[in-house]
Amino acid sequence: MRSHTFKTKRNGRIVRLLGILAFGTLAFTPATVLAEEDLIGSEEYMISCLACHGVGGKGNGPMAEYLTVTPTDLTMITRENDGVFPLLEVFMVVDGRSVIGAHGVRQTEGWEMPVWGTRYGEDIGNKYGPYGGEQAVRARILELVYYIQSIQEQ
């Protein structure tokens, strides 16, 4: 009888330990995931946007002076939209593969922002198969858009 009691106590301790570990994992996962998402988005920004939009997103990148049209100040998107970040609209602008009639054509005075959806698709190629490639392109754009959302000035 005594060995049964010992096993029960030991099993109870193991269950409590596993519970604590599970809770700890859940408690710290969002911060870890968030940090990783920030890293992915900021890296994507440095690769795809920094040259024109600048380090802080103000539109003053090293290539800005050579462009016909001044790049957008990406930090003001929320302010210019009554305090709401238009995530889907920004996603579609970055993606560039969908033309939205109400927004007009993207080309202005001979300058056009790169269509990153197409470029990312070319980068990825067939690496993820016929359907996975599109998901990878959208994920990459979404991380970039989340980063742009994170640099908004109120």
JSON list of C-alpha atoms in Angstrom, two decimals:
[
{"chain": "A", "resi": 1, "resn": "MET", "atom": "CA", "xyz": [0.00, 0.00, 0.00]},
{"chain": "A", "resi": 2, "resn": "ARG", "atom": "CA", "xyz": [2.82, 2.34, 0.83]},
{"chain": "A", "resi": 3, "resn": "SER", "atom": "CA", "xyz": [4.48, 2.01, -2.60]},
{"chain": "A", "resi": 4, "resn": "HIS", "atom": "CA", "xyz": [1.15, 2.94, -4.23]},
{"chain": "A", "resi": 5, "resn": "THR", "atom": "CA", "xyz": [1.01, 6.13, -2.17]},
{"chain": "A", "resi": 6, "resn": "PHE", "atom": "CA", "xyz": [4.57, 6.97, -3.16]},
{"chain": "A", "resi": 7, "resn": "LYS", "atom": "CA", "xyz": [3.76, 6.44, -6.86]},
{"chain": "A", "resi": 8, "resn": "THR", "atom": "CA", "xyz": [0.68, 8.63, -6.58]},
{"chain": "A", "resi": 9, "resn": "LYS", "atom": "CA", "xyz": [2.65, 11.45, -4.94]},
{"chain": "A", "resi": 10, "resn": "ARG", "atom": "CA", "xyz": [5.42, 11.08, -7.50]},
{"chain": "A", "resi": 11, "resn": "ASN", "atom": "CA", "xyz": [2.93, 11.05, -10.38]},
{"chain": "A", "resi": 12, "resn": "GLY", "atom": "CA", "xyz": [1.23, 14.09, -8.89]},
{"chain": "A", "resi": 13, "resn": "ARG", "atom": "CA", "xyz": [4.54, 15.93, -8.78]},
{"chain": "A", "resi": 14, "resn": "ILE", "atom": "CA", "xyz": [5.25, 14.99, -12.37]},
{"chain": "A", "resi": 15, "resn": "VAL", "atom": "CA", "xyz": [1.82, 16.16, -13.46]},
{"chain": "A", "resi": 16, "resn": "ARG", "atom": "CA", "xyz": [2.30, 19.47, -11.60]},
{"chain": "A", "resi": 17, "resn": "LEU", "atom": "CA", "xyz": [5.75, 19.90, -13.13]},
{"chain": "A", "resi": 18, "resn": "LEU", "atom": "CA", "xyz": [4.38, 19.25, -16.61]},
{"chain": "A", "resi": 19, "resn": "GLY", "atom": "CA", "xyz": [1.58, 21.71, -15.93]},
{"chain": "A", "resi": 20, "resn": "ILE", "atom": "CA", "xyz": [4.05, 24.39, -14.86]},
{"chain": "A", "resi": 21, "resn": "LEU", "atom": "CA", "xyz": [6.19, 23.75, -17.92]},
{"chain": "A", "resi": 22, "resn": "ALA", "atom": "CA", "xyz": [3.14, 23.89, -20.21]},
{"chain": "A", "resi": 23, "resn": "PHE", "atom": "CA", "xyz": [1.95, 27.13, -18.61]},
{"chain": "A", "resi": 24, "resn": "GLY", "atom": "CA", "xyz": [5.44, 28.62, -18.86]},
{"chain": "A", "resi": 25, "resn": "THR", "atom": "CA", "xyz": [5.64, 27.70, -22.51]},
{"chain": "A", "resi": 26, "resn": "LEU", "atom": "CA", "xyz": [2.26, 29.26, -23.26]},
{"chain": "A", "resi": 27, "resn": "ALA", "atom": "CA", "xyz": [3.06, 32.35, -21.21]},
{"chain": "A", "resi": 28, "resn": "PHE", "atom": "CA", "xyz": [6.26, 33.07, -23.12]},
{"chain": "A", "resi": 29, "resn": "THR", "atom": "CA", "xyz": [5.33, 31.92, -26.61]},
{"chain": "A", "resi": 30, "resn": "PRO", "atom": "CA", "xyz": [3.48, 35.07, -27.75]},
{"chain": "A", "resi": 31, "resn": "ALA", "atom": "CA", "xyz": [6.45, 37.30, -26.88]},
{"chain": "A", "resi": 32, "resn": "THR", "atom": "CA", "xyz": [8.83, 34.96, -28.67]},
{"chain": "A", "resi": 33, "resn": "VAL", "atom": "CA", "xyz": [6.59, 34.74, -31.72]},
{"chain": "A", "resi": 34, "resn": "LEU", "atom": "CA", "xyz": [6.07, 38.49, -31.72]},
{"chain": "A", "resi": 35, "resn": "ALA", "atom": "CA", "xyz": [9.82, 39.11, -31.54]},
{"chain": "A", "resi": 36, "resn": "GLU", "atom": "CA", "xyz": [10.38, 36.69, -34.43]},
{"chain": "A", "resi": 37, "resn": "GLU", "atom": "CA", "xyz": [7.64, 38.37, -36.50]},
{"chain": "A", "resi": 38, "resn": "ASP", "atom": "CA", "xyz": [9.21, 41.77, -35.86]},
{"chain": "A", "resi": 39, "resn": "LEU", "atom": "CA", "xyz": [12.54, 40.39, -36.97]},
{"chain": "A", "resi": 40, "resn": "ILE", "atom": "CA", "xyz": [11.11, 38.90, -40.15]},
{"chain": "A", "resi": 41, "resn": "GLY", "atom": "CA", "xyz": [9.22, 42.10, -40.98]},
{"chain": "A", "resi": 42, "resn": "SER", "atom": "CA", "xyz": [12.16, 44.38, -40.28]},
{"chain": "A", "resi": 43, "resn": "GLU", "atom": "CA", "xyz": [14.50, 42.23, -42.36]},
{"chain": "A", "resi": 44, "resn": "GLU", "atom": "CA", "xyz": [11.97, 42.27, -45.18]},
{"chain": "A", "resi": 45, "resn": "TYR", "atom": "CA", "xyz": [11.73, 46.06, -44.88]},
{"chain": "A", "resi": 46, "resn": "MET", "atom": "CA", "xyz": [15.52, 46.43, -45.07]},
{"chain": "A", "resi": 47, "resn": "ILE", "atom": "CA", "xyz": [15.65, 44.24, -48.18]},
{"chain": "A", "resi": 48, "resn": "SER", "atom": "CA", "xyz": [12.65, 45.64, -50.04]},
{"chain": "A", "resi": 49, "resn": "CYS", "atom": "CA", "xyz": [11.82, 49.15, -48.79]},
{"chain": "A", "resi": 50, "resn": "LEU", "atom": "CA", "xyz": [14.72, 50.87, -47.08]},
{"chain": "A", "resi": 51, "resn": "ALA", "atom": "CA", "xyz": [16.40, 52.11, -50.26]},
{"chain": "A", "resi": 52, "resn": "CYS", "atom": "CA", "xyz": [13.44, 54.36, -51.10]},
{"chain": "A", "resi": 53, "resn": "HIS", "atom": "CA", "xyz": [11.53, 54.80, -47.82]},
{"chain": "A", "resi": 54, "resn": "GLY", "atom": "CA", "xyz": [14.56, 55.15, -45.53]},
{"chain": "A", "resi": 55, "resn": "VAL", "atom": "CA", "xyz": [15.61, 53.66, -42.21]},
{"chain": "A", "resi": 56, "resn": "GLY", "atom": "CA", "xyz": [12.67, 55.13, -40.29]},
{"chain": "A", "resi": 57, "resn": "GLY", "atom": "CA", "xyz": [10.12, 54.87, -43.11]},
{"chain": "A", "resi": 58, "resn": "LYS", "atom": "CA", "xyz": [9.92, 58.64, -43.64]},
{"chain": "A", "resi": 59, "resn": "GLY", "atom": "CA", "xyz": [10.46, 58.47, -47.42]},
{"chain": "A", "resi": 60, "resn": "ASN", "atom": "CA", "xyz": [14.05, 59.67, -47.24]},
{"chain": "A", "resi": 61, "resn": "GLY", "atom": "CA", "xyz": [16.00, 56.63, -48.33]},
{"chain": "A", "resi": 62, "resn": "PRO", "atom": "CA", "xyz": [19.25, 56.87, -50.25]},
{"chain": "A", "resi": 63, "resn": "MET", "atom": "CA", "xyz": [17.45, 56.35, -53.59]},
{"chain": "A", "resi": 64, "resn": "ALA", "atom": "CA", "xyz": [14.69, 58.90, -52.88]},
{"chain": "A", "resi": 65, "resn": "GLU", "atom": "CA", "xyz": [16.57, 61.81, -54.44]},
{"chain": "A", "resi": 66, "resn": "TYR", "atom": "CA", "xyz": [16.82, 59.94, -57.75]},
{"chain": "A", "resi": 67, "resn": "LEU", "atom": "CA", "xyz": [13.10, 59.22, -58.03]},
{"chain": "A", "resi": 68, "resn": "THR", "atom": "CA", "xyz": [10.60, 61.38, -59.88]},
{"chain": "A", "resi": 69, "resn": "VAL", "atom": "CA", "xyz": [8.03, 60.97, -57.11]},
{"chain": "A", "resi": 70, "resn": "THR", "atom": "CA", "xyz": [8.96, 61.25, -53.43]},
{"chain": "A", "resi": 71, "resn": "PRO", "atom": "CA", "xyz": [8.38, 57.94, -51.64]},
{"chain": "A", "resi": 72, "resn": "THR", "atom": "CA", "xyz": [5.53, 57.85, -49.16]},
{"chain": "A", "resi": 73, "resn": "ASP", "atom": "CA", "xyz": [6.17, 58.55, -45.48]},
{"chain": "A", "resi": 74, "resn": "LEU", "atom": "CA", "xyz": [5.16, 55.12, -44.23]},
{"chain": "A", "resi": 75, "resn": "THR", "atom": "CA", "xyz": [4.97, 56.31, -40.60]},
{"chain": "A", "resi": 76, "resn": "MET", "atom": "CA", "xyz": [1.93, 58.50, -41.35]},
{"chain": "A", "resi": 77, "resn": "ILE", "atom": "CA", "xyz": [-0.42, 55.92, -42.88]},
{"chain": "A", "resi": 78, "resn": "THR", "atom": "CA", "xyz": [-2.51, 55.48, -39.72]},
{"chain": "A", "resi": 79, "resn": "ARG", "atom": "CA", "xyz": [-2.71, 59.23, -39.07]},
{"chain": "A", "resi": 80, "resn": "GLU", "atom": "CA", "xyz": [-3.83, 59.87, -42.65]},
{"chain": "A", "resi": 81, "resn": "ASN", "atom": "CA", "xyz": [-6.57, 57.24, -42.25]},
{"chain": "A", "resi": 82, "resn": "ASP", "atom": "CA", "xyz": [-8.29, 58.69, -39.18]},
{"chain": "A", "resi": 83, "resn": "GLY", "atom": "CA", "xyz": [-6.26, 56.61, -36.71]},
{"chain": "A", "resi": 84, "resn": "VAL", "atom": "CA", "xyz": [-6.91, 53.26, -38.40]},
{"chain": "A", "resi": 85, "resn": "PHE", "atom": "CA", "xyz": [-4.16, 51.31, -40.13]},
{"chain": "A", "resi": 86, "resn": "PRO", "atom": "CA", "xyz": [-5.67, 50.06, -43.45]},
{"chain": "A", "resi": 87, "resn": "LEU", "atom": "CA", "xyz": [-3.96, 46.68, -43.38]},
{"chain": "A", "resi": 88, "resn": "LEU", "atom": "CA", "xyz": [-5.65, 45.22, -46.47]},
{"chain": "A", "resi": 89, "resn": "GLU", "atom": "CA", "xyz": [-5.03, 48.33, -48.57]},
{"chain": "A", "resi": 90, "resn": "VAL", "atom": "CA", "xyz": [-1.37, 48.45, -47.58]},
{"chain": "A", "resi": 91, "resn": "PHE", "atom": "CA", "xyz": [-1.08, 44.72, -48.29]},
{"chain": "A", "resi": 92, "resn": "MET", "atom": "CA", "xyz": [-2.53, 45.21, -51.78]},
{"chain": "A", "resi": 93, "resn": "VAL", "atom": "CA", "xyz": [-0.22, 48.15, -52.52]},
{"chain": "A", "resi": 94, "resn": "VAL", "atom": "CA", "xyz": [2.85, 46.18, -51.47]},
{"chain": "A", "resi": 95, "resn": "ASP", "atom": "CA", "xyz": [1.67, 43.07, -53.32]},
{"chain": "A", "resi": 96, "resn": "GLY", "atom": "CA", "xyz": [0.86, 45.13, -56.41]},
{"chain": "A", "resi": 97, "resn": "ARG", "atom": "CA", "xyz": [-0.63, 42.28, -58.39]},
{"chain": "A", "resi": 98, "resn": "SER", "atom": "CA", "xyz": [-4.21, 43.46, -57.97]},
{"chain": "A", "resi": 99, "resn": "VAL", "atom": "CA", "xyz": [-5.20, 46.68, -59.69]},
{"chain": "A", "resi": 100, "resn": "ILE", "atom": "CA", "xyz": [-7.91, 48.47, -57.75]},
{"chain": "A", "resi": 101, "resn": "GLY", "atom": "CA", "xyz": [-9.92, 50.74, -60.02]},
{"chain": "A", "resi": 102, "resn": "ALA", "atom": "CA", "xyz": [-10.72, 53.28, -57.32]},
{"chain": "A", "resi": 103, "resn": "HIS", "atom": "CA", "xyz": [-7.03, 53.74, -56.58]},
{"chain": "A", "resi": 104, "resn": "GLY", "atom": "CA", "xyz": [-6.13, 54.50, -60.20]},
{"chain": "A", "resi": 105, "resn": "VAL", "atom": "CA", "xyz": [-3.02, 53.27, -61.90]},
{"chain": "A", "resi": 106, "resn": "ARG", "atom": "CA", "xyz": [0.19, 52.92, -59.92]},
{"chain": "A", "resi": 107, "resn": "GLN", "atom": "CA", "xyz": [2.41, 54.52, -62.50]},
{"chain": "A", "resi": 108, "resn": "THR", "atom": "CA", "xyz": [2.98, 58.23, -61.94]},
{"chain": "A", "resi": 109, "resn": "GLU", "atom": "CA", "xyz": [5.24, 60.34, -64.12]},
{"chain": "A", "resi": 110, "resn": "GLY", "atom": "CA", "xyz": [7.30, 57.38, -65.30]},
{"chain": "A", "resi": 111, "resn": "TRP", "atom": "CA", "xyz": [7.93, 55.98, -61.82]},
{"chain": "A", "resi": 112, "resn": "GLU", "atom": "CA", "xyz": [6.24, 52.93, -60.42]},
{"chain": "A", "resi": 113, "resn": "MET", "atom": "CA", "xyz": [6.68, 51.26, -57.05]},
{"chain": "A", "resi": 114, "resn": "PRO", "atom": "CA", "xyz": [7.94, 47.69, -57.52]},
{"chain": "A", "resi": 115, "resn": "VAL", "atom": "CA", "xyz": [5.33, 44.95, -57.49]},
{"chain": "A", "resi": 116, "resn": "TRP", "atom": "CA", "xyz": [6.72, 42.93, -54.60]},
{"chain": "A", "resi": 117, "resn": "GLY", "atom": "CA", "xyz": [4.21, 40.10, -54.99]},
{"chain": "A", "resi": 118, "resn": "THR", "atom": "CA", "xyz": [5.64, 39.29, -58.40]},
{"chain": "A", "resi": 119, "resn": "ARG", "atom": "CA", "xyz": [9.24, 39.69, -57.26]},
{"chain": "A", "resi": 120, "resn": "TYR", "atom": "CA", "xyz": [8.73, 37.50, -54.20]},
{"chain": "A", "resi": 121, "resn": "GLY", "atom": "CA", "xyz": [7.06, 34.89, -56.39]},
{"chain": "A", "resi": 122, "resn": "GLU", "atom": "CA", "xyz": [10.09, 34.86, -58.67]},
{"chain": "A", "resi": 123, "resn": "ASP", "atom": "CA", "xyz": [12.40, 34.54, -55.65]},
{"chain": "A", "resi": 124, "resn": "ILE", "atom": "CA", "xyz": [10.45, 31.59, -54.27]},
{"chain": "A", "resi": 125, "resn": "GLY", "atom": "CA", "xyz": [9.89, 29.83, -57.60]},
{"chain": "A", "resi": 126, "resn": "ASN", "atom": "CA", "xyz": [8.70, 26.23, -57.15]},
{"chain": "A", "resi": 127, "resn": "LYS", "atom": "CA", "xyz": [10.34, 25.77, -53.77]},
{"chain": "A", "resi": 128, "resn": "TYR", "atom": "CA", "xyz": [6.99, 25.17, -52.01]},
{"chain": "A", "resi": 129, "resn": "GLY", "atom": "CA", "xyz": [5.06, 23.56, -54.86]},
{"chain": "A", "resi": 130, "resn": "PRO", "atom": "CA", "xyz": [2.27, 25.02, -57.01]},
{"chain": "A", "resi": 131, "resn": "TYR", "atom": "CA", "xyz": [0.12, 26.24, -54.11]},
{"chain": "A", "resi": 132, "resn": "GLY", "atom": "CA", "xyz": [2.66, 26.73, -51.34]},
{"chain": "A", "resi": 133, "resn": "GLY", "atom": "CA", "xyz": [4.51, 29.39, -53.30]},
{"chain": "A", "resi": 134, "resn": "GLU", "atom": "CA", "xyz": [1.53, 31.73, -53.22]},
{"chain": "A", "resi": 135, "resn": "GLN", "atom": "CA", "xyz": [1.13, 31.21, -49.49]},
{"chain": "A", "resi": 136, "resn": "ALA", "atom": "CA", "xyz": [4.82, 31.96, -48.94]},
{"chain": "A", "resi": 137, "resn": "VAL", "atom": "CA", "xyz": [4.54, 35.18, -50.99]},
{"chain": "A", "resi": 138, "resn": "ARG", "atom": "CA", "xyz": [1.51, 36.32, -49.01]},
{"chain": "A", "resi": 139, "resn": "ALA", "atom": "CA", "xyz": [3.20, 35.48, -45.70]},
{"chain": "A", "resi": 140, "resn": "ARG", "atom": "CA", "xyz": [6.26, 37.48, -46.68]},
{"chain": "A", "resi": 141, "resn": "ILE", "atom": "CA", "xyz": [4.14, 40.49, -47.65]},
{"chain": "A", "resi": 142, "resn": "LEU", "atom": "CA", "xyz": [2.06, 40.19, -44.49]},
{"chain": "A", "resi": 143, "resn": "GLU", "atom": "CA", "xyz": [5.17, 40.26, -42.30]},
{"chain": "A", "resi": 144, "resn": "LEU", "atom": "CA", "xyz": [6.31, 43.38, -44.12]},
{"chain": "A", "resi": 145, "resn": "VAL", "atom": "CA", "xyz": [2.90, 45.03, -43.67]},
{"chain": "A", "resi": 146, "resn": "TYR", "atom": "CA", "xyz": [2.91, 44.17, -39.95]},
{"chain": "A", "resi": 147, "resn": "TYR", "atom": "CA", "xyz": [6.30, 45.84, -39.68]},
{"chain": "A", "resi": 148, "resn": "ILE", "atom": "CA", "xyz": [4.99, 48.95, -41.45]},
{"chain": "A", "resi": 149, "resn": "GLN", "atom": "CA", "xyz": [2.08, 48.95, -39.02]},
{"chain": "A", "resi": 150, "resn": "SER", "atom": "CA", "xyz": [4.55, 48.81, -36.13]},
{"chain": "A", "resi": 151, "resn": "ILE", "atom": "CA", "xyz": [6.34, 52.03, -37.21]},
{"chain": "A", "resi": 152, "resn": "GLN", "atom": "CA", "xyz": [3.21, 54.18, -37.29]},
{"chain": "A", "resi": 153, "resn": "GLU", "atom": "CA", "xyz": [3.32, 57.53, -35.52]},
{"chain": "A", "resi": 154, "resn": "GLN", "atom": "CA", "xyz": [0.16, 58.52, -33.72]}
]
